[in-house]
Coordinates of C-alpha atoms and ligand atoms in Angstrom, one line a residue:
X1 CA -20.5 12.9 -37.3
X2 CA -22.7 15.7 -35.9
X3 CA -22.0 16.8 -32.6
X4 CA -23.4 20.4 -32.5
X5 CA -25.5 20.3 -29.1
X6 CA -22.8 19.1 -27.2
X7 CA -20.8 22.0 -28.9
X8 CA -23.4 24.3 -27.6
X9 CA -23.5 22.6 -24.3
X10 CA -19.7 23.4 -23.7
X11 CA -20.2 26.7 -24.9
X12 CA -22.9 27.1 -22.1
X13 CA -20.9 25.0 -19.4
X14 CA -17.8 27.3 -20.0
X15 CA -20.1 30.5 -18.8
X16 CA -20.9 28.6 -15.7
X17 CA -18.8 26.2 -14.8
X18 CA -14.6 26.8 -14.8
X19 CA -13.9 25.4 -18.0
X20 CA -16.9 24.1 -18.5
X21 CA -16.8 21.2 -16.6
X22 CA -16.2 19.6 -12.8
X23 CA -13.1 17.8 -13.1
X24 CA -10.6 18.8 -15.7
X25 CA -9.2 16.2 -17.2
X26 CA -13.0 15.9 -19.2
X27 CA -12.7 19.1 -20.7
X28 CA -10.5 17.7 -23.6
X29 CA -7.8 20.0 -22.7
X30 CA -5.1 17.7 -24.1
X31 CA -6.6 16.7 -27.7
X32 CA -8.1 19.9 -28.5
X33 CA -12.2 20.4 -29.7
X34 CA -15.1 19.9 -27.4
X35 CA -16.0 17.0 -25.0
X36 CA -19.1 14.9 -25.4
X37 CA -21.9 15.8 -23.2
X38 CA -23.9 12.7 -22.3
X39 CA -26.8 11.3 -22.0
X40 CA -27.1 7.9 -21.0
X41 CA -24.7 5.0 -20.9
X42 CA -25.7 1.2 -21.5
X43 CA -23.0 -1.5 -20.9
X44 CA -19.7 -0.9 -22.6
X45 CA -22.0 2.1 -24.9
X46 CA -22.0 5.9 -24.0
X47 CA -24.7 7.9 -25.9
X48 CA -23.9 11.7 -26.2
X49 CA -26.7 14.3 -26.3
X50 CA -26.4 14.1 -30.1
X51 CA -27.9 10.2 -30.2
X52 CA -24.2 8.8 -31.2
X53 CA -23.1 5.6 -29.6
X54 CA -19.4 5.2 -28.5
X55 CA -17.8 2.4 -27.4
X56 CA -16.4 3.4 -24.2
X57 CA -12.8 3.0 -23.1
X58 CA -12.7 5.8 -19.7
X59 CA -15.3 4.1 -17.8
X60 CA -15.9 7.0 -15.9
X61 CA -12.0 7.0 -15.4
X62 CA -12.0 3.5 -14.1
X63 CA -15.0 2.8 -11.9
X64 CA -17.4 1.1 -14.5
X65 CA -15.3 -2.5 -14.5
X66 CA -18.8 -4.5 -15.4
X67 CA -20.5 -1.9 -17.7
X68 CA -22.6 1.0 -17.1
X69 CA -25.8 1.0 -15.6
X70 CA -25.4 -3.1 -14.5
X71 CA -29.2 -3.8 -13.6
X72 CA -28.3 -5.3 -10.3
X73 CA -26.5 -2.4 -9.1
X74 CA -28.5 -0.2 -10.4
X75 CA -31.3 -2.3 -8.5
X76 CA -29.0 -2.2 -5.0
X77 CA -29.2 1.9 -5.6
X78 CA -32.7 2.1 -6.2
X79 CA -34.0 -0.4 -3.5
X80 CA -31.6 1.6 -0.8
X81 CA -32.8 5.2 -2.3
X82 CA -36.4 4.5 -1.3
X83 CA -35.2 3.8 2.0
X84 CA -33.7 7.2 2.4
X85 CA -30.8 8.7 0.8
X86 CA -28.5 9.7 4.3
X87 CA -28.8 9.3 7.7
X88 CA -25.3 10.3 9.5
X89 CA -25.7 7.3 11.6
X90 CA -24.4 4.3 11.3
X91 CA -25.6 1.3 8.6
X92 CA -25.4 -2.7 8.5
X93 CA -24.3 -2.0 4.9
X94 CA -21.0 -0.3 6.4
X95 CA -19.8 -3.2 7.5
X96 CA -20.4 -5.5 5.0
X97 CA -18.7 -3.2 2.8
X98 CA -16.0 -3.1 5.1
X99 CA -15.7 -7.3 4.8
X100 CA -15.7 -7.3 1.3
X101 CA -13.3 -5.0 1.3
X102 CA -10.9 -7.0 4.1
X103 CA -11.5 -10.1 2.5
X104 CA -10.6 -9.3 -0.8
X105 CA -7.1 -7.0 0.5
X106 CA -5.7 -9.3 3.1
X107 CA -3.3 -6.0 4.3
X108 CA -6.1 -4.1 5.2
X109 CA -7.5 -5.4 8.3
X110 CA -9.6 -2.0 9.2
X111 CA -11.0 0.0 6.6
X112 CA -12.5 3.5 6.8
X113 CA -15.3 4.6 3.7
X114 CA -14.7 8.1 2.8
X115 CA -16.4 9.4 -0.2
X116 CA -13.7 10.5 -2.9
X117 CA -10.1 8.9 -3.9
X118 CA -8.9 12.7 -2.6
X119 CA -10.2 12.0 1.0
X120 CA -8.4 8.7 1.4
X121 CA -5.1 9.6 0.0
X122 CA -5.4 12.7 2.3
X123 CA -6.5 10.9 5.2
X124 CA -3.9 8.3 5.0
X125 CA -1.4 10.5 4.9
X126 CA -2.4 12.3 7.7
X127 CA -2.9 8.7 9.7
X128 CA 0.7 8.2 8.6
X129 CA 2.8 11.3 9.9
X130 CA 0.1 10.8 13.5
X131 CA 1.5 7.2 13.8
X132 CA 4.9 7.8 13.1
X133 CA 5.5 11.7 14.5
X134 CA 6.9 12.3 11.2
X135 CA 6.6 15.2 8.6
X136 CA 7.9 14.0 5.6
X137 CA 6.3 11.8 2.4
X138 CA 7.9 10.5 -0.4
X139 CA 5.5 10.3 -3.9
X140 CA 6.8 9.7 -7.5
X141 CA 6.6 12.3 -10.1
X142 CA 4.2 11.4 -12.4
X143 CA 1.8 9.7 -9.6
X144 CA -1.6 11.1 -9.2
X145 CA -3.4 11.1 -5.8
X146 CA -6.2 13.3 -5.9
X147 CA -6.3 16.3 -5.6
X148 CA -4.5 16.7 -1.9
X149 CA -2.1 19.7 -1.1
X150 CA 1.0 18.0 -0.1
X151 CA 0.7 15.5 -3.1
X152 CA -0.5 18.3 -5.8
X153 CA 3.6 18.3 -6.4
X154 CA 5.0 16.9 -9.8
X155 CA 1.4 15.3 -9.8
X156 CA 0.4 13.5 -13.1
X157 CA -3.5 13.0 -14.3
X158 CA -5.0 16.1 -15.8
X159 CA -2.2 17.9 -13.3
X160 CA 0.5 17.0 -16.1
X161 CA -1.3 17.2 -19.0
X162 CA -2.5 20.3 -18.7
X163 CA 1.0 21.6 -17.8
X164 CA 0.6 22.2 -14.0
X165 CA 2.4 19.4 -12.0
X166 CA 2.8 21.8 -9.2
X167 CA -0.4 23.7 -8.8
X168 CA -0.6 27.8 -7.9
X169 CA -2.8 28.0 -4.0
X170 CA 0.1 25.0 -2.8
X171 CA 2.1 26.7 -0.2
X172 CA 5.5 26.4 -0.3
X173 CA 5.2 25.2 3.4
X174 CA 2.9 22.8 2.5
X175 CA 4.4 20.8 -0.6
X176 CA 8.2 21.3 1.5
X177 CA 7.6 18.0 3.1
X178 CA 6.9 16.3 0.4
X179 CA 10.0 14.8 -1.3
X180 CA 9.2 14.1 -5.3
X181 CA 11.2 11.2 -6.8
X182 CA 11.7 9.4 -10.2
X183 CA 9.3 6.5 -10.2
X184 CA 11.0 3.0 -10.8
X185 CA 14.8 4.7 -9.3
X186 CA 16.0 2.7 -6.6
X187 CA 18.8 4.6 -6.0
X188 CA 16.9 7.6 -5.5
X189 CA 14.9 5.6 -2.5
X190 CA 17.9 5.0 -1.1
X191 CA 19.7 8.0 -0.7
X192 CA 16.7 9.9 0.5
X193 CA 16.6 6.7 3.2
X194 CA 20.3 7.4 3.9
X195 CA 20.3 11.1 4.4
X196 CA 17.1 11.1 6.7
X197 CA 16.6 7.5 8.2
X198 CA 14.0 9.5 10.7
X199 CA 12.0 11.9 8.9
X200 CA 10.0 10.0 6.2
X201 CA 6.0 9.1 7.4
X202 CA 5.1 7.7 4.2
X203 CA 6.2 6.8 1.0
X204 CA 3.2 6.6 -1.7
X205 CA 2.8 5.6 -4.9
X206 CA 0.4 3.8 -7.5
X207 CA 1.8 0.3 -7.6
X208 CA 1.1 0.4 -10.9
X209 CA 0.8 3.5 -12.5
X210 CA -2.0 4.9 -14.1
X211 CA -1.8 9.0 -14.5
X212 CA 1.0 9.2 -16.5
X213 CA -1.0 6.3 -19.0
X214 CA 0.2 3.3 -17.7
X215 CA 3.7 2.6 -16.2
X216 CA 4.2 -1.0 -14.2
X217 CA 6.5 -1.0 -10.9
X218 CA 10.2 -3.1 -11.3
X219 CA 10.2 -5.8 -8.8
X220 CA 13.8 -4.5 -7.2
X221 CA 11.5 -1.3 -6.9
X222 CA 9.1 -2.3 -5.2
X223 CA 11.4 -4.7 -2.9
X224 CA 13.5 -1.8 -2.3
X225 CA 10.8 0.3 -1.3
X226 CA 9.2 -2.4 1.0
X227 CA 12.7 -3.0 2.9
X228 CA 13.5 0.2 3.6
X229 CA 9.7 1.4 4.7
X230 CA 10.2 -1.4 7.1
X231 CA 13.8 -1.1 8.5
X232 CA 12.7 2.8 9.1
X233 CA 9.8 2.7 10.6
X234 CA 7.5 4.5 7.6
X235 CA 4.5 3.5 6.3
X236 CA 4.1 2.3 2.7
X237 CA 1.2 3.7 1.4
X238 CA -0.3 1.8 -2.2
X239 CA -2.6 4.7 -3.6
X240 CA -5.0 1.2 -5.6
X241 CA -7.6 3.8 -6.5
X242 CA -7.3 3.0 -9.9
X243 CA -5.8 -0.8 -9.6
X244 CA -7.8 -2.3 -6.5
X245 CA -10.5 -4.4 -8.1
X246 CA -9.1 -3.8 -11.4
X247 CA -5.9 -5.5 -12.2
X248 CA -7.4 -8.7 -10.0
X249 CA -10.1 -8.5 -7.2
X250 CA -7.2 -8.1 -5.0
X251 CA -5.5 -5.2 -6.4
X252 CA -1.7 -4.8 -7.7
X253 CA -0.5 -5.7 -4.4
X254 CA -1.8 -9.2 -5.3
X255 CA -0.7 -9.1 -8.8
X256 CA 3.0 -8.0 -7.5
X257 CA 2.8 -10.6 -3.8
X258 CA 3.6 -7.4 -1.7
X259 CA 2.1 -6.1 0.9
X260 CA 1.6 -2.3 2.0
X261 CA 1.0 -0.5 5.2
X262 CA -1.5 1.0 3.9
X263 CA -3.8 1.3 1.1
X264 CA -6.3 3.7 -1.0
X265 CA -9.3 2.8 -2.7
X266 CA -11.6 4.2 -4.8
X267 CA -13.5 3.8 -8.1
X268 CA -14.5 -0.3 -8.1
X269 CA -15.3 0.3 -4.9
X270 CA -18.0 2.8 -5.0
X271 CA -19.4 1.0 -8.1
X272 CA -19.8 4.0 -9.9
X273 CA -21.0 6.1 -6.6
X274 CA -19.0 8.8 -4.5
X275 CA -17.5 6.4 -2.5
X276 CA -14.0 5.6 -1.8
X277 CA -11.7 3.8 1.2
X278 CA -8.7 3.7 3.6
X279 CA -7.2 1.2 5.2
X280 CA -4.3 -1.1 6.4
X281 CA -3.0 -2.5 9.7
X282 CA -5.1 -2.6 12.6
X283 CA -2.4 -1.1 14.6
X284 CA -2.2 1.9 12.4
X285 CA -5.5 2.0 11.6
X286 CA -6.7 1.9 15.2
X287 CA -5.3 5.8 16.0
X288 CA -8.3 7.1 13.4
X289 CA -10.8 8.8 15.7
X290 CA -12.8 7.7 17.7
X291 CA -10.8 4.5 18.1
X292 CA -7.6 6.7 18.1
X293 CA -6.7 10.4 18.0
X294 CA -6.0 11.4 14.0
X295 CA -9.2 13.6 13.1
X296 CA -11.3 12.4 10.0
X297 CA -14.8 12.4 9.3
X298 CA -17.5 13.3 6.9
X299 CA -21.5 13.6 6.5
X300 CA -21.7 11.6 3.4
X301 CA -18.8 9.1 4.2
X302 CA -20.2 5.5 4.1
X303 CA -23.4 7.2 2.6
X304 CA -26.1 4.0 2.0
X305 CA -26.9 4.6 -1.7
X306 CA -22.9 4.7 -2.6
X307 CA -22.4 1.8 0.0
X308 CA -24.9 -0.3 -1.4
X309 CA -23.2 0.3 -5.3
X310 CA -19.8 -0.3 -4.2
X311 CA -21.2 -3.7 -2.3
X312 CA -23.3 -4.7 -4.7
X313 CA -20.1 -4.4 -7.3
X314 CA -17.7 -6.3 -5.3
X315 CA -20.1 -9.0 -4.8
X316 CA -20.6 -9.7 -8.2
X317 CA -16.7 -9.3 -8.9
X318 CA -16.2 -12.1 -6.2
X319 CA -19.0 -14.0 -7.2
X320 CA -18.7 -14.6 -11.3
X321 CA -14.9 -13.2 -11.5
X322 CA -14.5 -11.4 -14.6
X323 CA -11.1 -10.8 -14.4
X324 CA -10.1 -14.2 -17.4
X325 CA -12.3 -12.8 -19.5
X326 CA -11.0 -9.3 -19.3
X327 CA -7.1 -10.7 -19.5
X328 CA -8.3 -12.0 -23.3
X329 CA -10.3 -9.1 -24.8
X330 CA -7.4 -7.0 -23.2
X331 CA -4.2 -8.7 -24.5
X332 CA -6.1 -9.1 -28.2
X333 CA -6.8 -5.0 -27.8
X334 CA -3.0 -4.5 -26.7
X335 CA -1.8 -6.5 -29.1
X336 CA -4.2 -5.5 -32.2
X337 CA -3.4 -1.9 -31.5
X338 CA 0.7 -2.6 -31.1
X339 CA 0.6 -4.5 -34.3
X340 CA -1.3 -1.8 -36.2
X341 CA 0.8 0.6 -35.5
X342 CA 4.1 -1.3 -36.1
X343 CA 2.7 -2.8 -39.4
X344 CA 2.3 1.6 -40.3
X345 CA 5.9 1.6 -39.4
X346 CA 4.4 3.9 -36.4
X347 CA 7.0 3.4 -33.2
X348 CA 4.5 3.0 -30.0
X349 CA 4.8 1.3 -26.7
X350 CA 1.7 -0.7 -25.5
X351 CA 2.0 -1.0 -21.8
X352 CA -0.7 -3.1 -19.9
X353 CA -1.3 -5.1 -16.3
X354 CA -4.7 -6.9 -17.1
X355 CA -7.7 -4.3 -18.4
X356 CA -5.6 -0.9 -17.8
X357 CA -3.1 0.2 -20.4
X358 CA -1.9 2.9 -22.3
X359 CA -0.3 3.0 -26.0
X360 CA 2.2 5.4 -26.0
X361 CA 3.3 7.2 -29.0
X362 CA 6.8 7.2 -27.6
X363 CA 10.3 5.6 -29.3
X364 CA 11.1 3.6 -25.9
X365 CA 9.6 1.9 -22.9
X366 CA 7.9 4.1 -20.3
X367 CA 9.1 4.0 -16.6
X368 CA 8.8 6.9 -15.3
X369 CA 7.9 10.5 -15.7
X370 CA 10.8 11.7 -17.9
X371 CA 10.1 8.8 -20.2
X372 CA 6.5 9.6 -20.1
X373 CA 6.9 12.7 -21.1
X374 CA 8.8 12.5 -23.6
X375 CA 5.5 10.9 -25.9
X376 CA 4.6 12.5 -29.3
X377 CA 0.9 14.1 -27.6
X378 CA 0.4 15.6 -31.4
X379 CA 0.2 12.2 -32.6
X380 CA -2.1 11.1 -29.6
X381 CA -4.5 13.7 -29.6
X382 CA -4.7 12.5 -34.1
X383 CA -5.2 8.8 -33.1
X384 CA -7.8 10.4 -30.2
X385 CA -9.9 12.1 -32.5
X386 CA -9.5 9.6 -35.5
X387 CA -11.0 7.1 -33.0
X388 CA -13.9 9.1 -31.9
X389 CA -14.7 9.4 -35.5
X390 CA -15.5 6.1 -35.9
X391 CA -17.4 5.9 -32.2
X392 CA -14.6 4.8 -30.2
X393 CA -14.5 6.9 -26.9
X394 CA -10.7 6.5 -25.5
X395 CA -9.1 8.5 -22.9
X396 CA -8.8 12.2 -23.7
X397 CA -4.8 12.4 -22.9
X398 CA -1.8 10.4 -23.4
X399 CA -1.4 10.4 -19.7
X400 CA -4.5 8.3 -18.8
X401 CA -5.1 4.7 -18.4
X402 CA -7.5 3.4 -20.9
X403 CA -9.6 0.2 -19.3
X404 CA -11.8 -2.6 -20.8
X405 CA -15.0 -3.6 -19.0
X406 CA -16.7 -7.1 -18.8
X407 CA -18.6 -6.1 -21.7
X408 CA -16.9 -5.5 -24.2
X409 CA -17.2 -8.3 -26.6
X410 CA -14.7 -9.4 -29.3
X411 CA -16.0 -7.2 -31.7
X412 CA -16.0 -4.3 -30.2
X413 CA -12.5 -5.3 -29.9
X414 CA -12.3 -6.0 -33.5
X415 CA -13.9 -2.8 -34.5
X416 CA -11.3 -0.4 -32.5
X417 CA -8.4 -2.4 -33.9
X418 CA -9.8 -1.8 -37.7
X419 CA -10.3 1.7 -36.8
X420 CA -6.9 2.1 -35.5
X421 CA -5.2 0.4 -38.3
X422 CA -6.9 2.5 -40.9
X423 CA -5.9 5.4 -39.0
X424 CA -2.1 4.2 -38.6
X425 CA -2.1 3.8 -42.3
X426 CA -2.9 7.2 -43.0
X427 CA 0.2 8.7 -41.2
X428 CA 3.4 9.9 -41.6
X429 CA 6.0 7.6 -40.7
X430 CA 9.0 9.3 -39.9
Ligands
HOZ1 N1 -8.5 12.1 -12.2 C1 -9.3 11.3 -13.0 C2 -8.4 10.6 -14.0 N2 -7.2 10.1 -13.6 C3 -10.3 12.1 -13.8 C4 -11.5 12.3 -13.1 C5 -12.7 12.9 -13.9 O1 -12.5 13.8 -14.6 O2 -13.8 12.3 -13.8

């Protein structure tokens, strides 16, 4: 397959641009070679500046739930643009944004529209340690939360994969109060409960985890962490960036019948735009200036042209749910792939909740970091590449969540399975 100009487009980038690109979990880092640079995407197809066609498994890392370049909200952006792309005043669109949003997470009963899935997770945070007077926040190693100081510790995404969990320019004072646990221990929870019943703001996490590839939450676990947020007074943060709108309309907190403090949005919710969301309890929610005292703020949050995706999106999530239809093409996928692989005598673990899910070349269940880690990322990047020979886009690292759209038909699930089997077949089994 000839992919010279997007060769020569890296090579261009990487004079200009850190690496070569704006976020670096792109940049291939973990599977070797060069990226694709693109040019267009259509539905469930990414076409690269060479004129190949992928199918495409990242959907721009999540966001892209009904296929690219959907013509109504493609429509909703174009009809807003030509009514002005920012004002820094207040829209009608805000708000009903804001009750899509509240009707389809019943936890969050105010909402504030930020513009990246950084900003919220930040902003949360800070809401939580203003509420409570606290300092300390408990996160999981192997959780990703954007790119925020305090949770830029043991951090998974292209933070672990490219071997910097912990990332130089993080003070020491600042990642100090932030206490890094194993995802999935309950013991752990409860020790760090039982030493310092006072000092913990916020415990976050991904409720179910999708930047270490994907790792699902034990019910004790998330019980455990429920009580004890509760019976101390700290605020349970879900981080449902990746999840809300994803694993159903209501998130994993509907999947899993628990209820957060607080949540993070961002993704689905921007329908492919800059936009992203925090919310939870109106009495928490109500100390965010102006209503309350805890600064946040931003030019571009709740900007019209991202507002009007993200609404547009939701509406048509709500309206003609896709989420059955994504729960069959996803299960065959999972189970196609697993089968391959175990047919080639090739020892994987295909973990999934609904269109995110990871196959792991690893020997035993995934739970947490340690497990995670402990994946054969030679034999990954192999599969990657032996994929992308036969146009199949997947995620670039062993530690992302790969997800389905509404558009991807049987075949296209047909197609990946073939190309995985003949790839299976042609390894080394030990
Ligand atoms: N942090 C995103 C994946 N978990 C990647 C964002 C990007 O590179 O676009």
């Amino acid at each position: 397959m000839n992919r010279e100009h997007s060769i020569r487009a890296f090579q261009r980038a990487r004079q200009l641009i850190p690496g070569g690109v704006n976020s670096p979990a792109r940049a291939f880092g973990a599977v070797g070679g060069s990226p694709l640079f693109i040019e267009r995407a259509e539905a469930q197809y990414l076409f690269d500046i060479d004129g190949n066609r992928y199918i495409d498994y990242i959907g721009s890392w999540g966001p892209m739930i009904l296929g690219h370049a959907h013509p109504q909200v493609v429509d909703a952006i174009c009809r807003t643009a030509s009514r002005g792309t920012s004002f820094g005043a207040p829209t009608e669109m805000e708000s009903h944004l804001a009750e899509l949003i509240i009707a389809a997470v019943p936890s969050m009963e105010r909402v504030r529209l930020v513009s990246s899935g950084t900003e919220a997770t930040m902003s949360a945070i800070r809401v939580a340690r203003g509420v409570t007077g606290r300092d300390k926040v408990i996160k999981f190693s192997g959780c990703y939360h954007g790119h925020v100081d305090s949770l830029l510790v043991a951090a998974g995404s292209a933070a672990a994969t490219l071997g910097v969990p912990d990332s130089p320019g993080v003070t020491l004072g600042t990642s100090q109060d932030t206490i890094v646990l194993n995802y999935n221990d309950c013991d752990a929870i409860r020790h760090v409960f039982d030493e310092q019943p006072n000092a913990i703001a916020a415990v976050i996490l991904e409720p179910v985890v999708g930047n270490m590839g994907t790792v699902l939450p034990t019910q004790p676990f998330l019980r455990t962490l429920r009580e004890l947020t509760h019976k101390h007074n700290s605020v349970l943060i879900f981080d449902e960036v990746m999840t809300g709108f994803r694993v159903a309309y209501g998130g994993a907190q509907a999947v899993w019948g628990i209820e957060p403090d607080m949540t993070t949005l961002g993704k689905i919710v921007g329908g492919g735009m800059p936009l992203a969301a925090y919310g939870g309890r109106a009495s928490i929610m109500d100390n965010v200036m102006p209503a309350g005292k805890v600064y946040q703020a931003g030019t571009l949050s709740g900007n019209p042209l991202a507002t009007a995706a993200g609404a547009k999106t939701l509406e048509l999530l709500r309206d003609d749910p896709p989420y059955d239809y994504l729960e069959t093409i996803s299960a065959q996928l999972a189970n196609g792939l697993s089968q391959a692989a175990a047919d080639a005598g090739i020892r994987t673990q295909l973990q999934r909740v609904g269109s995110m899910m990871t196959l792991f070349f690893n020997d035993n269940p995934v739970s947490d970091w340690p497990s995670a880690d402990r994946s054969d990322r030679k034999r990954f990047a192999a599969y990657f590449w032996s994929l992308m020979d036969k146009n199949i886009y997947m995620p670039c690292s062993q530690f992302e969540a790969l997800f389905v759209s509404a558009k991807h038909t049987p075949e296209d699930i047909r197609h990946t399975i073939d190309a995985a089997r003949s790839h299976f077949s042609s390894m080394p089994n030990h």
